[in-house]
Structures are given as structure tokens and as C-alpha cells.
Amino acid sequence: MADSSVKSATSAADNSWLQRRFKLYQRQTSVKTECIAGITGFLAAAYLLIVIPGLLAVGGIDKGAALTGTIIVLVLGSLLMAFYANLPFMVGPGIGGSVLVGITLAGDGISWPIGLGIACWSGILFFLLTVLGLREVVTRSIPQSIKLGLTASIGIFVALLGFRNAGLVIANAKTHALGLGDFTTPGALIALLGLLLAIGLQARRVPGAILWAILLATVAGIPFGITHLPAQWIALPHSLTQLVGKIDLLGAINITFLPFLFIFFASEFFSTMGTTLAVGGEAGLLDEQGNMQHINRPFMIDSIAAALGPIVGIPAATALIESAAAAEAGGKTGLTALAAAVMFLLTLLLTPIALMIPKEATAPALILIGLNMFSGLRKVDLGNFTEGLPVLMMVMATLIANSFGTGIAAGLLFYVAIKVVAGKAREVPISLYVLAIPLVYYFATLTHH
């Protein structure tokens, strides 16, 4: 009798709208797991609500309006990913694109409306290549060893981001060299506490371990002055009137801006590809060759978000690497992205609460996730130096450039060069030789900006 009631309940759950829409049963997950994963991903990416507006404000964009625009892009991009691609990826503004518009271009005297115009044209180019299927062709031509090493390359970027947010690693203001931070500061202590909590909870297989660690670290930060309770818990969102319609598409059409356009395009192209494959691997969505079925769908959404984001003042939207936190928490379907989108939507009114979570509390999640992603190196044949060396170069370039988009591009270029000088030029696909030409140009322009 009990067995029949359980079967009946299971059958009813299998026939629910969420089950049918997101294929939960086929991917061996549940509504509870997906929702916890979505909330975990949201908390891991919540620091972007502080960082992105701050970077754009340096270039003259109103900070309050940029915050509203950031939330809108996160919500709409993640909803598209949920319902069109059914993947556990959050979509939002990348830090690299915001640095380009708010700091790099502004430092060269290029106004933010023109900077947004350049970002928009890059997104349009993304969209055209996606429609033509060329992005999928490039992705499928990536060597297996590079695909396997992608997770480690992105892992070192994510872990370093976590260490820096925690204050455990600092960058010298003059030399930009990395060094150890002060481990006795309140922020570093809270981050270490959160890291130990996350490890302990995961070792005991507690559901939502990373989520609980973030919440507990946030609470622990209150007496240390790291977590600041808001004066008001509910606030109306800032108006977008200072951003909507200010983009200068015509002014961005200038031959002198071509290097910036290419930097936008190349860095976002490889960042998106790397995030999609790495997080897809964490969620168990790749085949034996390291490819993802229907990969053009997430590419399409990224390109739409990248093209439309600048209209509301937000450049370079892409699949967020923080989605790895959601995948680590068990997210495998679009329901994870939907749950994250709902959380970001709530921040339009509950922004003070979202901003209350300190970066030191989310840092442990990034550190733990990044270090776990190094497991991908075990599958790389490091004994074959023509396969293993480009992967290690890719990881090092990511660390040195502090950009996994640049790291992936460097890995591909090294792969071609090493195969050629080792007398194995025939092992390189023709498409990679073609791709190497713009990659050389990319690094030439990158070193000058």
C-alpha cells in the first residue's frame, strides 16, 4: 500500500509542468535540488551587483542606473537560458567588458556612450556568427586536450577571484604582482571560516553546503563589521532614464576603434565558449568528445544579451562563470537559471539585502569551486608534451592575464605553434590555422591597450 502511494506520488511529480518543461527526471535531478542550486548560483554572483556598477561608474555612468540595468540583464538573460536552452547557466555582465568600458576606454578619452556602441556592435557580430553556425564550428574544432584543460584554466581564474575577494591574495598597485594578504584581518578570517564550513558541510554531504556556508559567513560577519545591516530592507529601483537611448552606435563606427571591437569580441567569444563547456562538464552535460548537444542555443542567448545589454548601459553580457557554483550544488537544467533569475528579480526591490552579502562571504564558494575544477587536468595526457604543454600554457596565461578568455586564446595559439615546431602540423585542423591569424592580431592589440 505504501509502495503504491509512493509510486503514485512519483508519477504525479513526473507529470508536473516543471518536470515536463525542464526534463528533470531525464537529467536525474529534482525541483528542490534545482532551486537550491539556483539560489547558490545567485549568491555566488551577487557580488556583481556591486562590482559592475562600480566599474561603469568610473567611466561616468550613473551607478544607481547601472545597478538597475545589471539586474535587468541578469534576469532577462537567465530567463532566456532557462526556457530556450534549458541549461543551468546564469547570464549577465562580465567583469572584463565593464573594465573595458568603464576604465580602459574612458582612460583613452572614449566616452561611455561610444564604449557601449562598440560593445553592441561586438554583440551583433556575435549574433551573426551564431546564426551562421560558425561559433559551433569553431567550438567543435577545439582539440580534445584543450577542452579537457578548460576547466582547470577557468578554475584558476575563479579560485584567484575568490582569494582576492577574501583578501587572502592581493595585487601590488605598482607591479601588479600577486602576494599574500593579511590573514588576520576580519574579512580574511570570515572568508577562512566560510571556506572551512563549506568543506565540512560538503564532506558530510549536507544538501546546499555552499549555500549554507555563504549564509553562515554572512551572519558571522555582522559582529566583525564585515556584514553591514541595511538601514532599510526594501527600496525602489533606480531609474534607467540616464542610460536608455544614450548609446552611440554611429559614433562607434570608426576604424580607430577596431582594436577595441576585436578585444571585446575575442575575449567574450572564448570566455563564453570556455564557461559553456566547463560548467556544462560540471553539470554532466557533455558527451565523450567534450561537446554539448545544441550548443548553439546558449551561444544564441549570449549573443542576444551581448547585443541588447548596452541599450540599458550594460556591456558584454555572457554566461557567467559563477554558474559553476550552481552546477556544483547539483544544478543541471534551466530550472536552476529560472530560480536564479527570480532571486535577481527580487533584488530590484530588495537591493539592500542583496548588497548586504559581503564579498568575503561568497569568496569561499569561488575558491572551493575553482580548486575542484582542477580535476579536469587528470584527463589530459601530460606525458605527450604536444598535447599537455598547450594546456599548461593556457592555465599560466589565464593566471598572468587574469582573464580566462585570454588564457584560452593563448592555449589555442600555443597548440598550433607547438604542433608545427614538433613536426606534427598535420594533426592541427585547418580551421585552427585560420583561427590563429585573428588570434595573433588579438594579442598584438591587447598588448597595446
Coordinates of C-alpha atoms in Angstrom, one line a residue:
M1 CA 0.0 0.0 0.0
A2 CA 2.8 2.3 0.9
D3 CA 4.7 1.4 -2.2
S4 CA 1.8 2.2 -4.4
S5 CA 1.3 5.6 -2.8
V6 CA 5.0 6.4 -3.4
K7 CA 4.7 5.3 -7.0
S8 CA 1.6 7.4 -7.4
A9 CA 3.3 10.5 -5.9
T10 CA 6.4 9.9 -8.1
S11 CA 4.2 9.5 -11.2
A12 CA 2.4 12.8 -10.3
A13 CA 5.7 14.6 -9.9
D14 CA 7.0 13.2 -13.2
N15 CA 3.9 14.6 -15.0
S16 CA 4.1 18.1 -13.4
W17 CA 4.7 21.1 -15.6
L18 CA 8.2 21.7 -14.2
Q19 CA 9.1 18.1 -14.9
R20 CA 7.9 18.2 -18.5
R21 CA 9.3 21.7 -19.2
F22 CA 12.8 21.2 -17.8
K23 CA 13.1 17.4 -18.1
L24 CA 14.1 16.9 -14.5
Y25 CA 13.7 13.2 -14.5
Q26 CA 15.8 12.6 -17.6
R27 CA 18.7 14.6 -16.1
Q28 CA 18.3 12.9 -12.7
T29 CA 17.5 15.9 -10.6
S30 CA 14.6 17.4 -8.7
V31 CA 12.8 20.7 -8.1
K32 CA 14.4 21.1 -4.7
T33 CA 17.9 20.4 -5.9
E34 CA 17.5 22.8 -8.9
C35 CA 16.1 25.6 -6.7
I36 CA 18.9 25.2 -4.1
A37 CA 21.4 25.3 -7.0
G38 CA 19.8 28.5 -8.4
I39 CA 19.9 30.3 -5.1
T40 CA 23.6 29.2 -4.6
G41 CA 24.5 30.5 -8.0
F42 CA 22.7 33.8 -7.3
L43 CA 24.6 34.2 -4.0
A44 CA 27.9 33.4 -5.8
A45 CA 27.2 36.0 -8.4
A46 CA 25.5 38.6 -6.2
Y47 CA 28.8 40.5 -5.8
L48 CA 28.4 41.5 -9.4
L49 CA 25.6 43.9 -8.3
I50 CA 28.3 45.8 -6.5
V51 CA 31.3 45.4 -8.9
I52 CA 29.7 46.0 -12.3
P53 CA 28.0 49.4 -11.4
G54 CA 31.2 50.4 -9.6
L55 CA 33.4 49.8 -12.6
L56 CA 31.0 51.5 -15.0
A57 CA 30.7 54.5 -12.7
V58 CA 34.4 55.1 -13.1
G59 CA 33.7 55.9 -16.7
G60 CA 30.9 58.3 -15.9
I61 CA 27.8 56.0 -16.0
D62 CA 25.3 56.7 -13.2
K63 CA 25.9 54.0 -10.5
G64 CA 22.2 53.6 -9.5
A65 CA 21.0 53.3 -13.1
A66 CA 23.8 50.8 -13.8
L67 CA 22.7 48.7 -10.9
T68 CA 19.1 48.5 -12.3
G69 CA 20.5 47.7 -15.7
T70 CA 22.7 45.0 -14.3
I71 CA 19.7 43.3 -12.6
I72 CA 17.5 43.6 -15.7
V73 CA 20.2 41.9 -17.9
L74 CA 20.8 39.2 -15.3
V75 CA 17.0 38.5 -15.1
L76 CA 16.2 38.5 -18.8
G77 CA 19.4 36.7 -19.9
S78 CA 18.9 33.9 -17.3
L79 CA 15.2 33.5 -18.2
L80 CA 16.1 33.1 -21.8
M81 CA 18.7 30.5 -20.9
A82 CA 16.2 28.7 -18.7
F83 CA 13.3 28.4 -21.2
Y84 CA 15.2 28.3 -24.6
A85 CA 18.3 26.3 -23.8
N86 CA 17.2 24.5 -20.6
L87 CA 20.7 24.9 -19.1
P88 CA 21.8 25.9 -15.6
F89 CA 23.7 29.0 -16.7
M90 CA 23.1 32.4 -15.4
V91 CA 23.6 35.2 -18.0
G92 CA 24.9 38.6 -17.0
P93 CA 27.6 41.2 -17.5
G94 CA 31.1 40.1 -17.4
I95 CA 33.7 42.0 -15.4
G96 CA 36.1 42.2 -18.4
G97 CA 33.6 44.1 -20.6
S98 CA 32.8 46.5 -17.7
V99 CA 36.5 47.2 -17.2
L100 CA 36.9 47.9 -20.9
V101 CA 34.0 50.5 -21.0
G102 CA 34.5 52.0 -17.5
I103 CA 38.3 52.1 -17.3
T104 CA 40.2 51.2 -20.4
L105 CA 38.1 53.2 -23.0
A106 CA 37.4 56.0 -20.6
G107 CA 41.2 56.2 -19.9
D108 CA 41.7 56.7 -23.6
G109 CA 39.2 59.5 -23.7
I110 CA 36.4 57.5 -25.3
S111 CA 33.0 58.4 -23.9
W112 CA 30.8 55.7 -22.4
P113 CA 28.1 56.1 -25.0
I114 CA 30.6 55.2 -27.7
G115 CA 32.0 52.4 -25.5
L116 CA 28.6 50.9 -25.2
G117 CA 28.2 51.3 -29.0
I118 CA 31.4 49.3 -29.6
A119 CA 30.1 46.6 -27.2
C120 CA 26.8 46.5 -29.0
W121 CA 28.5 46.0 -32.4
S122 CA 30.5 43.2 -30.9
G123 CA 27.3 41.6 -29.7
I124 CA 25.7 42.0 -33.2
L125 CA 28.8 40.3 -34.7
F126 CA 28.4 37.5 -32.1
F127 CA 24.8 37.1 -33.2
L128 CA 25.6 36.9 -36.9
L129 CA 28.3 34.3 -36.4
T130 CA 25.9 32.3 -34.2
V131 CA 23.1 32.4 -36.7
L132 CA 25.5 31.2 -39.4
G133 CA 26.7 28.4 -37.1
L134 CA 30.3 29.4 -37.2
R135 CA 30.7 29.6 -33.4
E136 CA 29.7 25.9 -33.1
V137 CA 32.1 25.0 -35.9
V138 CA 35.0 26.7 -34.1
T139 CA 34.0 25.1 -30.8
R140 CA 33.9 21.6 -32.3
S141 CA 37.3 22.1 -33.9
I142 CA 38.9 22.8 -30.5
P143 CA 41.3 19.9 -29.7
Q144 CA 40.2 17.4 -27.0
S145 CA 43.2 18.2 -24.8
I146 CA 42.3 21.9 -24.7
K147 CA 38.7 21.1 -23.9
L148 CA 39.8 18.9 -21.0
G149 CA 42.1 21.6 -19.7
L150 CA 39.5 24.3 -20.0
T151 CA 38.0 23.5 -16.6
A152 CA 41.5 23.9 -14.9
S153 CA 42.1 27.2 -16.7
I154 CA 38.8 28.6 -15.6
G155 CA 39.3 27.0 -12.2
I156 CA 42.4 29.0 -11.5
F157 CA 40.7 32.2 -12.6
V158 CA 37.7 31.5 -10.3
A159 CA 39.9 30.5 -7.4
L160 CA 42.1 33.5 -7.7
L161 CA 39.0 35.8 -7.8
G162 CA 37.8 34.1 -4.6
F163 CA 41.2 34.6 -2.9
R164 CA 41.3 38.2 -3.9
N165 CA 37.7 38.9 -2.8
A166 CA 38.6 37.3 0.6
G167 CA 41.7 39.5 0.9
L168 CA 43.9 36.4 1.2
V169 CA 45.7 37.4 -2.0
I170 CA 46.5 41.0 -3.0
A171 CA 47.9 42.6 -6.2
N172 CA 50.8 45.1 -5.8
A173 CA 49.5 48.5 -7.0
K174 CA 52.7 49.3 -8.8
T175 CA 53.9 46.0 -10.2
H176 CA 50.6 44.1 -10.3
A177 CA 52.4 41.1 -8.8
L178 CA 50.4 38.8 -6.6
G179 CA 51.2 38.5 -2.9
L180 CA 49.7 37.1 0.3
G181 CA 47.2 39.3 2.1
D182 CA 46.8 39.8 5.8
F183 CA 45.2 36.6 7.1
T184 CA 44.4 38.3 10.5
T185 CA 42.0 40.9 9.1
P186 CA 38.3 40.4 9.9
G187 CA 37.4 39.9 6.2
A188 CA 40.1 37.2 5.7
L189 CA 39.0 35.4 8.9
I190 CA 35.4 35.4 7.8
A191 CA 36.4 34.0 4.4
L192 CA 38.5 31.3 6.0
L193 CA 35.6 30.4 8.4
G194 CA 33.3 30.2 5.4
L195 CA 35.8 28.0 3.5
L196 CA 36.1 25.6 6.4
L197 CA 32.3 25.5 6.8
A198 CA 31.8 24.7 3.1
I199 CA 34.4 21.9 3.2
G200 CA 33.0 20.4 6.4
L201 CA 29.4 20.5 5.1
Q202 CA 30.3 19.1 1.8
A203 CA 32.3 16.3 3.4
R204 CA 29.2 15.4 5.3
R205 CA 27.1 15.6 2.1
V206 CA 24.8 18.3 3.5
P207 CA 22.4 19.5 0.7
G208 CA 23.2 23.1 -0.3
A209 CA 26.5 23.0 1.6
I210 CA 27.9 26.1 -0.3
L211 CA 24.7 28.0 0.2
W212 CA 24.7 27.3 3.9
A213 CA 28.4 28.4 4.2
I214 CA 27.7 31.7 2.4
L215 CA 24.7 32.4 4.7
L216 CA 26.6 31.5 7.9
A217 CA 29.6 33.5 6.9
T218 CA 27.4 36.5 6.2
V219 CA 25.8 36.2 9.7
A220 CA 29.3 35.7 11.3
G221 CA 30.4 38.9 9.6
I222 CA 28.0 41.1 11.4
P223 CA 29.9 41.4 14.7
F224 CA 33.1 41.8 12.8
G225 CA 31.8 44.8 10.9
I226 CA 32.1 42.9 7.6
T227 CA 28.4 42.4 7.0
H228 CA 26.6 45.8 7.3
L229 CA 22.9 45.6 8.0
P230 CA 20.9 47.9 5.7
A231 CA 19.1 51.0 7.1
Q232 CA 16.1 50.0 5.0
W233 CA 15.3 46.5 3.8
I234 CA 13.1 47.5 0.8
A235 CA 13.9 50.2 -1.7
L236 CA 12.6 51.1 -5.1
P237 CA 15.0 50.5 -8.1
H238 CA 16.8 53.4 -9.6
S239 CA 15.5 54.8 -12.9
L240 CA 17.1 53.9 -16.2
T241 CA 16.4 57.2 -17.9
Q242 CA 20.0 58.3 -17.7
L243 CA 21.1 55.2 -19.7
V244 CA 18.3 54.2 -22.1
G245 CA 18.8 55.7 -25.5
K246 CA 22.3 57.2 -24.7
I247 CA 24.2 54.5 -26.7
D248 CA 26.1 56.0 -29.6
L249 CA 26.1 53.3 -32.4
L250 CA 27.1 55.6 -35.2
G251 CA 29.9 57.2 -33.2
A252 CA 31.3 53.7 -32.5
I253 CA 31.8 53.1 -36.3
N254 CA 35.4 54.4 -36.5
I255 CA 38.4 52.5 -37.9
T256 CA 40.5 53.6 -34.9
F257 CA 38.1 51.7 -32.6
L258 CA 38.6 48.4 -34.5
P259 CA 41.2 47.0 -32.0
F260 CA 38.8 47.6 -29.1
L261 CA 36.0 45.9 -31.1
F262 CA 38.2 42.9 -31.6
I263 CA 39.3 42.8 -27.9
F264 CA 35.6 42.8 -26.9
F265 CA 34.8 40.1 -29.5
A266 CA 37.7 37.8 -28.9
S267 CA 37.7 37.9 -25.1
E268 CA 33.9 37.4 -24.9
F269 CA 34.0 34.7 -27.6
F270 CA 36.5 32.5 -25.7
S271 CA 35.0 33.4 -22.3
T272 CA 31.6 32.2 -23.4
M273 CA 32.9 29.1 -25.0
G274 CA 35.0 28.2 -22.0
T275 CA 32.2 28.8 -19.5
T276 CA 29.7 26.8 -21.5
L277 CA 32.0 23.8 -21.8
A278 CA 33.4 24.0 -18.3
V279 CA 30.1 24.5 -16.5
G280 CA 28.4 22.0 -18.8
G281 CA 31.1 19.5 -17.8
E282 CA 30.4 20.1 -14.1
A283 CA 26.7 19.5 -14.7
G284 CA 27.4 16.3 -16.7
L285 CA 26.0 17.7 -20.0
L286 CA 29.0 16.9 -22.3
D287 CA 29.5 13.9 -24.5
E288 CA 32.7 11.8 -24.7
Q289 CA 34.3 14.2 -27.1
G290 CA 33.7 17.1 -24.7
N291 CA 30.9 18.6 -26.9
M292 CA 27.5 19.8 -25.8
Q293 CA 24.3 19.0 -27.6
H294 CA 22.5 22.0 -29.0
I295 CA 25.4 24.3 -28.0
N296 CA 24.2 26.9 -30.5
R297 CA 21.3 27.6 -28.1
P298 CA 23.4 29.1 -25.2
F299 CA 25.5 30.8 -27.8
M300 CA 22.4 32.4 -29.3
I301 CA 21.3 33.7 -25.9
D302 CA 24.7 35.1 -25.1
S303 CA 24.8 36.9 -28.4
I304 CA 21.4 38.4 -27.9
A305 CA 22.3 39.5 -24.4
A306 CA 25.6 41.0 -25.6
A307 CA 23.8 43.0 -28.3
L308 CA 20.9 44.3 -26.2
G309 CA 22.7 44.8 -22.9
P310 CA 24.4 48.0 -24.0
I311 CA 21.0 49.6 -24.7
V312 CA 20.4 49.7 -20.9
G313 CA 24.0 50.6 -20.3
I314 CA 25.4 47.1 -19.6
P315 CA 28.2 45.8 -21.9
A316 CA 29.4 42.3 -22.7
A317 CA 26.7 40.0 -21.2
T318 CA 27.7 36.4 -21.2
A319 CA 27.2 33.1 -19.5
L320 CA 28.6 33.7 -16.0
I321 CA 31.4 31.5 -14.7
E322 CA 29.7 31.8 -11.3
S323 CA 27.2 29.3 -12.8
A324 CA 29.8 26.7 -11.7
A325 CA 28.6 27.3 -8.2
A326 CA 25.1 26.3 -9.3
A327 CA 26.4 23.2 -11.1
E328 CA 28.5 22.2 -8.1
A329 CA 25.3 22.4 -6.0
G330 CA 23.6 20.0 -8.4
G331 CA 22.0 22.3 -11.0
K332 CA 21.5 20.5 -14.3
T333 CA 18.5 22.2 -16.0
G334 CA 17.0 25.6 -16.9
L335 CA 15.1 25.5 -13.6
T336 CA 18.4 26.4 -11.9
A337 CA 18.6 29.5 -14.1
L338 CA 15.0 30.3 -13.5
A339 CA 15.4 30.1 -9.7
A340 CA 18.5 32.5 -10.0
A341 CA 16.5 34.8 -12.2
V342 CA 13.7 35.0 -9.6
M343 CA 16.3 35.9 -6.9
F344 CA 17.8 38.6 -9.1
L345 CA 14.3 39.9 -9.8
L346 CA 13.6 40.2 -6.1
T347 CA 16.7 42.4 -5.7
L348 CA 15.0 45.1 -7.7
L349 CA 13.1 45.8 -4.5
L350 CA 15.3 44.1 -2.1
T351 CA 18.6 45.5 -3.3
P352 CA 19.8 46.5 0.2
I353 CA 19.5 42.8 1.3
A354 CA 21.4 41.6 -1.8
L355 CA 24.1 44.2 -1.3
M356 CA 24.4 43.2 2.4
I357 CA 26.1 39.9 1.5
P358 CA 29.9 40.7 1.7
K359 CA 32.3 39.5 -1.0
E360 CA 34.2 37.8 1.8
A361 CA 31.2 35.5 2.4
T362 CA 30.9 34.4 -1.2
A363 CA 34.7 34.1 -1.7
P364 CA 34.9 30.6 -0.2
A365 CA 32.4 29.3 -2.7
L366 CA 34.6 30.6 -5.6
I367 CA 37.8 29.3 -4.0
L368 CA 36.3 25.8 -3.4
I369 CA 34.7 25.6 -6.9
G370 CA 37.8 26.8 -8.6
L371 CA 40.1 24.3 -6.9
N372 CA 37.7 21.5 -7.6
M373 CA 37.8 22.3 -11.3
F374 CA 41.5 21.4 -11.4
S375 CA 40.4 17.7 -11.5
G376 CA 40.0 18.1 -15.3
L377 CA 43.8 18.0 -15.7
R378 CA 43.8 14.3 -14.7
K379 CA 42.2 13.5 -18.1
V380 CA 44.9 15.4 -20.1
D381 CA 47.8 13.3 -21.4
L382 CA 50.5 15.4 -19.9
G383 CA 53.0 12.8 -20.9
N384 CA 52.5 13.9 -24.5
F385 CA 54.1 17.3 -24.4
T386 CA 52.5 18.5 -27.7
E387 CA 49.1 17.9 -26.0
G388 CA 49.9 18.7 -22.4
L389 CA 52.1 21.8 -22.8
P390 CA 49.5 23.9 -24.5
V391 CA 47.1 23.1 -21.7
L392 CA 49.6 24.2 -19.0
M393 CA 50.4 27.3 -21.1
M394 CA 46.7 28.1 -21.1
V395 CA 46.4 27.8 -17.4
M396 CA 49.5 30.0 -16.9
A397 CA 48.3 32.6 -19.4
T398 CA 44.9 32.8 -17.5
L399 CA 46.7 33.4 -14.3
I400 CA 49.1 36.0 -15.7
A401 CA 46.5 37.9 -17.7
N402 CA 43.8 37.4 -15.1
S403 CA 41.4 36.6 -17.9
F404 CA 40.3 33.1 -18.9
G405 CA 39.2 34.4 -22.3
T406 CA 42.8 35.5 -23.0
G407 CA 44.1 32.2 -21.4
I408 CA 42.0 30.1 -23.8
A409 CA 43.1 32.1 -26.8
A410 CA 46.7 31.7 -25.7
G411 CA 46.3 27.9 -25.3
L412 CA 44.9 27.5 -28.8
L413 CA 47.7 29.6 -30.3
F414 CA 50.4 27.6 -28.4
Y415 CA 48.7 24.4 -29.5
V416 CA 49.1 25.3 -33.2
A417 CA 52.7 26.6 -32.7
I418 CA 53.9 23.6 -30.7
K419 CA 52.4 21.1 -33.1
V420 CA 54.1 22.9 -36.1
V421 CA 57.6 23.1 -34.5
A422 CA 57.3 19.5 -33.3
G423 CA 56.7 18.3 -36.8
K424 CA 53.1 17.4 -36.2
A425 CA 51.5 20.1 -38.3
R426 CA 49.1 17.6 -39.9
E427 CA 47.4 16.9 -36.6
V428 CA 46.1 20.5 -36.5
P429 CA 42.7 21.1 -38.1
I430 CA 42.7 23.6 -41.0
S431 CA 40.1 25.7 -39.0
L432 CA 42.6 26.2 -36.2
Y433 CA 45.2 27.6 -38.7
V434 CA 42.6 30.0 -39.9
L435 CA 41.7 30.9 -36.3
A436 CA 45.3 31.5 -35.4
I437 CA 45.5 34.5 -37.7
P438 CA 43.0 36.7 -35.8
L439 CA 44.4 35.4 -32.5
V440 CA 47.8 36.8 -33.4
Y441 CA 46.1 40.1 -34.1
Y442 CA 44.2 39.9 -30.8
F443 CA 47.4 39.6 -28.8
A444 CA 49.0 42.3 -30.8
T445 CA 46.2 44.7 -30.0
L446 CA 45.9 43.5 -26.4
T447 CA 49.5 44.4 -25.6
H448 CA 48.9 47.9 -26.9
H449 CA 45.8 48.6 -24.8

